PDB file of C-alpha atoms in Angstrom:
ATOM      1  CA  MET A   1       0.000   0.000   0.000  1.00  0.00           C
ATOM      2  CA  ASN A   2       1.215   3.504  -0.832  1.00  0.00           C
ATOM      3  CA  ASN A   3       1.689   5.552   2.322  1.00  0.00           C
ATOM      4  CA  GLY A   4       3.411   8.544   0.744  1.00  0.00           C
ATOM      5  CA  PRO A   5       2.312  12.178   1.073  1.00  0.00           C
ATOM      6  CA  LEU A   6       0.015  11.908  -1.953  1.00  0.00           C
ATOM      7  CA  ASN A   7      -1.842   8.813  -0.771  1.00  0.00           C
ATOM      8  CA  GLY A   8      -5.505   9.793  -0.529  1.00  0.00           C
ATOM      9  CA  ALA A   9      -4.824  13.357  -1.691  1.00  0.00           C
ATOM     10  CA  VAL A  10      -7.266  14.918  -4.151  1.00  0.00           C
ATOM     11  CA  VAL A  11      -5.402  16.616  -6.992  1.00  0.00           C
ATOM     12  CA  ALA A  12      -6.857  18.603  -9.893  1.00  0.00           C
ATOM     13  CA  VAL A  13      -4.883  18.749 -13.143  1.00  0.00           C
ATOM     14  CA  ALA A  14      -5.615  21.529 -15.645  1.00  0.00           C
ATOM     15  CA  GLY A  15      -4.567  20.715 -19.190  1.00  0.00           C
ATOM     16  CA  ALA A  16      -4.745  16.986 -18.488  1.00  0.00           C
ATOM     17  CA  ALA A  17      -5.115  15.728 -22.063  1.00  0.00           C
ATOM     18  CA  GLY A  18      -1.696  16.727 -23.425  1.00  0.00           C
ATOM     19  CA  PRO A  19       1.468  14.623 -23.115  1.00  0.00           C
ATOM     20  CA  ALA A  20       2.506  16.306 -19.849  1.00  0.00           C
ATOM     21  CA  GLY A  21      -1.025  15.963 -18.503  1.00  0.00           C
ATOM     22  CA  ARG A  22      -1.160  12.278 -19.335  1.00  0.00           C
ATOM     23  CA  ALA A  23       2.148  11.685 -17.563  1.00  0.00           C
ATOM     24  CA  ALA A  24       0.951  13.646 -14.530  1.00  0.00           C
ATOM     25  CA  LEU A  25      -2.309  11.677 -14.308  1.00  0.00           C
ATOM     26  CA  LEU A  26      -0.340   8.410 -14.385  1.00  0.00           C
ATOM     27  CA  ARG A  27       2.226   9.527 -11.792  1.00  0.00           C
ATOM     28  CA  LEU A  28      -0.302  10.999  -9.366  1.00  0.00           C
ATOM     29  CA  ALA A  29      -2.535   7.921  -9.617  1.00  0.00           C
ATOM     30  CA  GLU A  30       0.516   5.738  -9.006  1.00  0.00           C
ATOM     31  CA  ALA A  31       1.211   7.749  -5.833  1.00  0.00           C
ATOM     32  CA  GLY A  32      -2.279   6.975  -4.535  1.00  0.00           C
ATOM     33  CA  ALA A  33      -3.943  10.298  -5.264  1.00  0.00           C
ATOM     34  CA  VAL A  34      -7.508  10.825  -6.408  1.00  0.00           C
ATOM     35  CA  VAL A  35      -6.967  12.685  -9.675  1.00  0.00           C
ATOM     36  CA  VAL A  36      -9.448  14.985 -11.410  1.00  0.00           C
ATOM     37  CA  GLY A  37      -8.334  16.148 -14.839  1.00  0.00           C
ATOM     38  CA  ALA A  38      -9.735  19.010 -16.889  1.00  0.00           C
ATOM     39  CA  ASP A  39      -9.265  19.878 -20.528  1.00  0.00           C
ATOM     40  CA  SER A  40     -11.171  21.547 -23.340  1.00  0.00           C
ATOM     41  CA  ASP A  41     -10.782  18.478 -25.584  1.00  0.00           C
ATOM     42  CA  ALA A  42     -13.283  15.929 -24.284  1.00  0.00           C
ATOM     43  CA  GLN A  43     -12.122  13.011 -26.425  1.00  0.00           C
ATOM     44  CA  ARG A  44      -8.423  13.375 -25.636  1.00  0.00           C
ATOM     45  CA  LEU A  45      -9.265  13.878 -21.957  1.00  0.00           C
ATOM     46  CA  ALA A  46     -11.302  10.674 -21.879  1.00  0.00           C
ATOM     47  CA  GLU A  47      -8.387   8.794 -23.451  1.00  0.00           C
ATOM     48  CA  ALA A  48      -5.947  10.210 -20.869  1.00  0.00           C
ATOM     49  CA  VAL A  49      -8.238   9.336 -17.964  1.00  0.00           C
ATOM     50  CA  ASP A  50      -8.796   5.806 -19.272  1.00  0.00           C
ATOM     51  CA  ALA A  51      -5.055   5.275 -19.699  1.00  0.00           C
ATOM     52  CA  ALA A  52      -4.354   6.293 -16.097  1.00  0.00           C
ATOM     53  CA  ARG A  53      -7.151   4.104 -14.769  1.00  0.00           C
ATOM     54  CA  TYR A  54      -5.946   1.138 -16.806  1.00  0.00           C
ATOM     55  CA  ALA A  55      -2.329   1.554 -15.683  1.00  0.00           C
ATOM     56  CA  HIS A  56      -3.273   1.744 -12.010  1.00  0.00           C
ATOM     57  CA  GLY A  57      -6.247  -0.522 -11.354  1.00  0.00           C
ATOM     58  CA  GLY A  58      -8.347   0.745  -8.511  1.00  0.00           C
ATOM     59  CA  ALA A  59      -7.160   4.346  -8.863  1.00  0.00           C
ATOM     60  CA  THR A  60      -9.804   7.050  -8.897  1.00  0.00           C
ATOM     61  CA  VAL A  61      -9.171   9.155 -11.991  1.00  0.00           C
ATOM     62  CA  THR A  62     -11.929  11.305 -13.465  1.00  0.00           C
ATOM     63  CA  GLY A  63     -12.172  14.007 -16.100  1.00  0.00           C
ATOM     64  CA  ASP A  64     -14.222  17.156 -16.608  1.00  0.00           C
ATOM     65  CA  THR A  65     -14.486  19.244 -19.754  1.00  0.00           C
ATOM     66  CA  VAL A  66     -13.974  22.748 -18.375  1.00  0.00           C
ATOM     67  CA  ASP A  67     -13.520  26.137 -20.042  1.00  0.00           C
ATOM     68  CA  LEU A  68     -10.726  27.529 -17.884  1.00  0.00           C
ATOM     69  CA  LEU A  69     -11.080  30.895 -19.648  1.00  0.00           C
ATOM     70  CA  ASP A  70     -14.403  31.241 -17.816  1.00  0.00           C
ATOM     71  CA  LEU A  71     -13.818  32.102 -14.152  1.00  0.00           C
ATOM     72  CA  ARG A  72     -17.328  31.032 -13.130  1.00  0.00           C
ATOM     73  CA  ALA A  73     -16.895  27.661 -14.848  1.00  0.00           C
ATOM     74  CA  THR A  74     -13.518  27.214 -13.143  1.00  0.00           C
ATOM     75  CA  ARG A  75     -14.988  28.027  -9.719  1.00  0.00           C
ATOM     76  CA  ASP A  76     -17.840  25.607 -10.387  1.00  0.00           C
ATOM     77  CA  TRP A  77     -15.282  22.904 -11.215  1.00  0.00           C
ATOM     78  CA  ALA A  78     -13.461  23.492  -7.934  1.00  0.00           C
ATOM     79  CA  ASP A  79     -16.777  23.386  -6.078  1.00  0.00           C
ATOM     80  CA  ARG A  80     -17.754  20.099  -7.743  1.00  0.00           C
ATOM     81  CA  ILE A  81     -14.474  18.476  -6.724  1.00  0.00           C
ATOM     82  CA  GLN A  82     -14.934  19.562  -3.104  1.00  0.00           C
ATOM     83  CA  LYS A  83     -18.525  18.377  -3.068  1.00  0.00           C
ATOM     84  CA  GLU A  84     -17.664  14.960  -4.510  1.00  0.00           C
ATOM     85  CA  PHE A  85     -14.413  14.243  -2.702  1.00  0.00           C
ATOM     86  CA  GLY A  86     -14.604  16.508   0.335  1.00  0.00           C
ATOM     87  CA  ARG A  87     -11.335  18.337  -0.226  1.00  0.00           C
ATOM     88  CA  VAL A  88      -8.760  19.550  -2.747  1.00  0.00           C
ATOM     89  CA  ASP A  89      -5.066  19.070  -1.992  1.00  0.00           C
ATOM     90  CA  GLY A  90      -3.534  20.130  -5.280  1.00  0.00           C
ATOM     91  CA  MET A  91      -3.936  22.099  -8.487  1.00  0.00           C
ATOM     92  CA  VAL A  92      -1.393  21.271 -11.200  1.00  0.00           C
ATOM     93  CA  HIS A  93      -1.436  23.805 -14.036  1.00  0.00           C
ATOM     94  CA  LEU A  94      -0.363  22.265 -17.347  1.00  0.00           C
ATOM     95  CA  VAL A  95      -2.251  24.480 -19.789  1.00  0.00           C
ATOM     96  CA  GLY A  96       0.263  25.587 -22.410  1.00  0.00           C
ATOM     97  CA  GLY A  97       0.714  27.004 -25.854  1.00  0.00           C
ATOM     98  CA  TRP A  98       3.462  28.547 -27.937  1.00  0.00           C
ATOM     99  CA  ARG A  99       3.709  31.119 -30.664  1.00  0.00           C
ATOM    100  CA  GLY A 100       6.931  32.646 -31.967  1.00  0.00           C
ATOM    101  CA  SER A 101       8.102  34.962 -34.728  1.00  0.00           C
ATOM    102  CA  ALA A 102      11.019  35.222 -37.125  1.00  0.00           C
ATOM    103  CA  SER A 103      12.239  38.399 -35.430  1.00  0.00           C
ATOM    104  CA  PHE A 104      11.167  40.947 -32.828  1.00  0.00           C
ATOM    105  CA  PRO A 105       9.692  43.471 -35.337  1.00  0.00           C
ATOM    106  CA  GLU A 106       7.691  40.644 -36.917  1.00  0.00           C
ATOM    107  CA  THR A 107       5.961  39.767 -33.646  1.00  0.00           C
ATOM    108  CA  ASP A 108       2.236  39.343 -34.281  1.00  0.00           C
ATOM    109  CA  LEU A 109       0.247  40.794 -31.388  1.00  0.00           C
ATOM    110  CA  ALA A 110      -2.512  38.326 -32.187  1.00  0.00           C
ATOM    111  CA  ASP A 111      -0.104  35.730 -30.796  1.00  0.00           C
ATOM    112  CA  TRP A 112       0.062  37.724 -27.572  1.00  0.00           C
ATOM    113  CA  GLU A 113      -3.719  37.835 -27.323  1.00  0.00           C
ATOM    114  CA  LEU A 114      -3.854  34.037 -27.626  1.00  0.00           C
ATOM    115  CA  LEU A 115      -0.975  33.380 -25.236  1.00  0.00           C
ATOM    116  CA  GLU A 116      -2.343  35.840 -22.687  1.00  0.00           C
ATOM    117  CA  LYS A 117      -5.433  33.631 -22.506  1.00  0.00           C
ATOM    118  CA  LEU A 118      -3.634  30.293 -22.405  1.00  0.00           C
ATOM    119  CA  LEU A 119      -0.658  31.189 -20.213  1.00  0.00           C
ATOM    120  CA  ILE A 120      -2.061  33.860 -17.892  1.00  0.00           C
ATOM    121  CA  LYS A 121      -5.858  33.818 -17.750  1.00  0.00           C
ATOM    122  CA  THR A 122      -5.970  30.093 -16.988  1.00  0.00           C
ATOM    123  CA  VAL A 123      -3.468  30.594 -14.153  1.00  0.00           C
ATOM    124  CA  GLN A 124      -5.488  33.485 -12.778  1.00  0.00           C
ATOM    125  CA  HIS A 125      -8.739  31.537 -12.881  1.00  0.00           C
ATOM    126  CA  THR A 126      -7.416  28.279 -11.412  1.00  0.00           C
ATOM    127  CA  SER A 127      -5.512  30.052  -8.636  1.00  0.00           C
ATOM    128  CA  LEU A 128      -8.521  32.150  -7.644  1.00  0.00           C
ATOM    129  CA  ALA A 129     -10.873  29.172  -7.770  1.00  0.00           C
ATOM    130  CA  PHE A 130      -8.621  26.833  -5.778  1.00  0.00           C
ATOM    131  CA  HIS A 131      -7.044  29.292  -3.302  1.00  0.00           C
ATOM    132  CA  ASP A 132      -9.463  28.621  -0.458  1.00  0.00           C
ATOM    133  CA  PRO A 133      -9.642  24.815  -0.720  1.00  0.00           C
ATOM    134  CA  LEU A 134      -5.851  24.553  -0.990  1.00  0.00           C
ATOM    135  CA  LEU A 135      -5.508  26.631   2.167  1.00  0.00           C
ATOM    136  CA  ARG A 136      -7.971  24.379   3.994  1.00  0.00           C
ATOM    137  CA  SER A 137      -6.215  21.221   2.872  1.00  0.00           C
ATOM    138  CA  GLY A 138      -3.243  21.229   5.219  1.00  0.00           C
ATOM    139  CA  ARG A 139      -1.094  19.929   2.337  1.00  0.00           C
ATOM    140  CA  GLY A 140      -2.311  22.108  -0.527  1.00  0.00           C
ATOM    141  CA  ARG A 141      -0.032  22.668  -3.500  1.00  0.00           C
ATOM    142  CA  PHE A 142      -0.427  24.866  -6.588  1.00  0.00           C
ATOM    143  CA  VAL A 143       2.101  23.842  -9.235  1.00  0.00           C
ATOM    144  CA  LEU A 144       2.897  25.943 -12.299  1.00  0.00           C
ATOM    145  CA  VAL A 145       5.136  24.775 -15.129  1.00  0.00           C
ATOM    146  CA  SER A 146       7.160  27.628 -16.583  1.00  0.00           C
ATOM    147  CA  GLN A 147       9.961  28.023 -19.090  1.00  0.00           C
ATOM    148  CA  SER A 148      13.500  29.361 -18.822  1.00  0.00           C
ATOM    149  CA  GLY A 149      12.832  32.059 -21.434  1.00  0.00           C
ATOM    150  CA  ALA A 150      10.801  33.922 -18.809  1.00  0.00           C
ATOM    151  CA  HIS A 151      14.197  34.713 -17.231  1.00  0.00           C
ATOM    152  CA  LYS A 152      16.148  35.378 -20.423  1.00  0.00           C
ATOM    153  CA  PRO A 153      13.685  36.533 -23.099  1.00  0.00           C
ATOM    154  CA  THR A 154      14.650  36.176 -26.737  1.00  0.00           C
ATOM    155  CA  ALA A 155      13.766  38.442 -29.649  1.00  0.00           C
ATOM    156  CA  ASN A 156      11.614  35.890 -31.453  1.00  0.00           C
ATOM    157  CA  ASN A 157       9.737  34.771 -28.340  1.00  0.00           C
ATOM    158  CA  ALA A 158       8.646  38.098 -26.868  1.00  0.00           C
ATOM    159  CA  ALA A 159       4.979  37.176 -26.465  1.00  0.00           C
ATOM    160  CA  TYR A 160       5.643  33.685 -25.112  1.00  0.00           C
ATOM    161  CA  ASN A 161       8.386  34.759 -22.697  1.00  0.00           C
ATOM    162  CA  ALA A 162       6.327  37.690 -21.414  1.00  0.00           C
ATOM    163  CA  GLY A 163       3.319  35.412 -20.874  1.00  0.00           C
ATOM    164  CA  LYS A 164       5.362  32.930 -18.876  1.00  0.00           C
ATOM    165  CA  ALA A 165       6.930  35.715 -16.804  1.00  0.00           C
ATOM    166  CA  ALA A 166       3.487  37.095 -15.966  1.00  0.00           C
ATOM    167  CA  ALA A 167       2.237  33.627 -14.997  1.00  0.00           C
ATOM    168  CA  GLU A 168       5.231  33.233 -12.683  1.00  0.00           C
ATOM    169  CA  ALA A 169       4.592  36.609 -11.046  1.00  0.00           C
ATOM    170  CA  TRP A 170       0.948  35.700 -10.470  1.00  0.00           C
ATOM    171  CA  THR A 171       1.925  32.352  -8.939  1.00  0.00           C
ATOM    172  CA  LEU A 172       4.462  34.017  -6.639  1.00  0.00           C
ATOM    173  CA  ALA A 173       1.732  36.392  -5.490  1.00  0.00           C
ATOM    174  CA  LEU A 174      -0.389  33.342  -4.658  1.00  0.00           C
ATOM    175  CA  GLY A 175       2.555  32.002  -2.679  1.00  0.00           C
ATOM    176  CA  ASP A 176       2.716  35.251  -0.731  1.00  0.00           C
ATOM    177  CA  ALA A 177      -0.991  34.904   0.058  1.00  0.00           C
ATOM    178  CA  PHE A 178      -0.344  31.394   1.388  1.00  0.00           C
ATOM    179  CA  ARG A 179       2.572  32.708   3.485  1.00  0.00           C
ATOM    180  CA  LYS A 180       0.503  35.505   4.995  1.00  0.00           C
ATOM    181  CA  ALA A 181      -2.383  33.143   5.721  1.00  0.00           C
ATOM    182  CA  GLY A 182      -0.055  30.777   7.580  1.00  0.00           C
ATOM    183  CA  THR A 183       1.350  33.627   9.641  1.00  0.00           C
ATOM    184  CA  ALA A 184      -2.122  34.925  10.457  1.00  0.00           C
ATOM    185  CA  GLU A 185      -3.157  31.497  11.707  1.00  0.00           C
ATOM    186  CA  GLY A 186      -0.147  31.322  13.996  1.00  0.00           C
ATOM    187  CA  ALA A 187       1.579  28.529  12.075  1.00  0.00           C
ATOM    188  CA  ASP A 188       5.360  28.347  11.743  1.00  0.00           C
ATOM    189  CA  GLY A 189       4.928  28.920   8.018  1.00  0.00           C
ATOM    190  CA  PRO A 190       2.517  28.349   5.174  1.00  0.00           C
ATOM    191  CA  THR A 191       0.458  25.159   5.197  1.00  0.00           C
ATOM    192  CA  ALA A 192      -0.133  25.494   1.450  1.00  0.00           C
ATOM    193  CA  ALA A 193       2.450  26.199  -1.224  1.00  0.00           C
ATOM    194  CA  ALA A 194       2.651  27.651  -4.711  1.00  0.00           C
ATOM    195  CA  ALA A 195       5.670  26.335  -6.612  1.00  0.00           C
ATOM    196  CA  ILE A 196       7.052  26.865 -10.109  1.00  0.00           C
ATOM    197  CA  LEU A 197       8.800  24.114 -12.072  1.00  0.00           C
ATOM    198  CA  VAL A 198      11.034  25.661 -14.736  1.00  0.00           C
ATOM    199  CA  ILE A 199      11.949  23.758 -17.892  1.00  0.00           C
ATOM    200  CA  LYS A 200      13.568  24.545 -21.243  1.00  0.00           C
ATOM    201  CA  ALA A 201      11.171  22.366 -23.236  1.00  0.00           C
ATOM    202  CA  LEU A 202       9.378  19.050 -22.941  1.00  0.00           C
ATOM    203  CA  VAL A 203       9.942  15.836 -24.842  1.00  0.00           C
ATOM    204  CA  HIS A 204       7.913  12.639 -24.941  1.00  0.00           C
ATOM    205  CA  ASP A 205       8.073   9.243 -26.649  1.00  0.00           C
ATOM    206  CA  ALA A 206       6.055  10.270 -29.702  1.00  0.00           C
ATOM    207  CA  MET A 207       8.449  13.164 -30.397  1.00  0.00           C
ATOM    208  CA  ARG A 208      11.424  10.816 -30.197  1.00  0.00           C
ATOM    209  CA  ALA A 209       9.715   8.393 -32.573  1.00  0.00           C
ATOM    210  CA  GLU A 210       9.059  11.189 -35.080  1.00  0.00           C
ATOM    211  CA  ARG A 211      12.639  12.481 -34.882  1.00  0.00           C
ATOM    212  CA  PRO A 212      14.844   9.511 -33.973  1.00  0.00           C
ATOM    213  CA  ASN A 213      18.081  11.373 -34.687  1.00  0.00           C
ATOM    214  CA  ALA A 214      17.226  14.477 -32.657  1.00  0.00           C
ATOM    215  CA  LYS A 215      19.191  15.089 -29.451  1.00  0.00           C
ATOM    216  CA  PHE A 216      16.544  17.152 -27.586  1.00  0.00           C
ATOM    217  CA  ALA A 217      19.411  18.639 -25.564  1.00  0.00           C
ATOM    218  CA  GLY A 218      18.257  20.155 -22.292  1.00  0.00           C
ATOM    219  CA  PHE A 219      14.680  18.968 -22.756  1.00  0.00           C
ATOM    220  CA  THR A 220      12.768  17.475 -19.822  1.00  0.00           C
ATOM    221  CA  ASP A 221      10.925  14.229 -20.415  1.00  0.00           C
ATOM    222  CA  VAL A 222       7.258  14.455 -19.456  1.00  0.00           C
ATOM    223  CA  LYS A 223       7.798  11.507 -17.074  1.00  0.00           C
ATOM    224  CA  GLU A 224      10.559  13.449 -15.295  1.00  0.00           C
ATOM    225  CA  LEU A 225       8.251  16.444 -15.073  1.00  0.00           C
ATOM    226  CA  ALA A 226       5.546  14.234 -13.558  1.00  0.00           C
ATOM    227  CA  ASP A 227       8.041  12.974 -10.967  1.00  0.00           C
ATOM    228  CA  ALA A 228       8.943  16.575 -10.118  1.00  0.00           C
ATOM    229  CA  ILE A 229       5.263  17.487  -9.775  1.00  0.00           C
ATOM    230  CA  ALA A 230       4.686  14.628  -7.342  1.00  0.00           C
ATOM    231  CA  GLY A 231       7.878  15.616  -5.513  1.00  0.00           C
ATOM    232  CA  VAL A 232       6.425  19.004  -4.565  1.00  0.00           C
ATOM    233  CA  TRP A 233       4.432  17.146  -1.899  1.00  0.00           C
ATOM    234  CA  ASP A 234       7.577  15.451  -0.519  1.00  0.00           C
ATOM    235  CA  LYS A 235       8.846  18.644   1.119  1.00  0.00           C
ATOM    236  CA  PRO A 236       7.234  20.891   3.759  1.00  0.00           C
ATOM    237  CA  ALA A 237       5.157  23.747   2.370  1.00  0.00           C
ATOM    238  CA  GLN A 238       7.579  26.404   3.619  1.00  0.00           C
ATOM    239  CA  GLU A 239      10.433  24.833   1.624  1.00  0.00           C
ATOM    240  CA  VAL A 240       8.635  24.978  -1.737  1.00  0.00           C
ATOM    241  CA  ASN A 241       6.253  27.904  -1.349  1.00  0.00           C
ATOM    242  CA  GLY A 242       7.190  30.786  -3.622  1.00  0.00           C
ATOM    243  CA  GLN A 243      10.118  28.814  -5.052  1.00  0.00           C
ATOM    244  CA  ARG A 244      11.270  28.188  -8.588  1.00  0.00           C
ATOM    245  CA  LEU A 245      12.410  24.590  -8.880  1.00  0.00           C
ATOM    246  CA  TRP A 246      14.722  24.386 -11.871  1.00  0.00           C
ATOM    247  CA  LEU A 247      14.622  21.254 -14.029  1.00  0.00           C
ATOM    248  CA  THR A 248      17.009  22.871 -16.506  1.00  0.00           C
ATOM    249  CA  PRO A 249      20.148  24.986 -15.909  1.00  0.00           C
ATOM    250  CA  LYS A 250      19.428  28.624 -15.106  1.00  0.00           C
ATOM    251  CA  PRO A 251      20.089  30.850 -18.135  1.00  0.00           C
TER     252      PRO A 251
END
């Protein structure tokens, strides 16, 4: 029987249908968590949920089609999880997207408008919706996946890098809220944590199959990312709250 820190925890995963989401569902289920995935693609989400259930017989893995660009819908999702399972111990944010340009002057601001929705709005909505239940949990974790370009922006990635930097700032503000709440309650530190996992890029088996000669230097495998996500629960909240956990060398 799994007696680790995630055993029996209820963890929501936003963006659960992509390769990183699939890996996270599998890893969290393996650790004994009840996992509730959300995605806008119902078919891909159902496939991801089924795969996690099949890999870990007896695991509770469910999926909800949720529009995370709608704050009310996101709050309703958080409320449904609490009503069904009685608690929420984690929100893992894996909603992504990328747009680049050939050069800085050729940046298309339509790309920014899209990335602002995917990279920032979804973080805002999930953090606001899950703030209170994560605080009540006693082991609540909000996990954001970011990218090293937020710390060393490049000319052809202005919109993407700026979006990731804004998402990090928002998540650090959530961490400060958790810190202040812990202090107000007389605890030694926060009981909930907001952490940022920083990567260069992700790679998965299908990418390797498509490009067998590619090196993918500095890339993080989605399985390694899933291990790092689960590892956020291995340390006390005060050690990971407001921290950037680098899975790639700092630029």
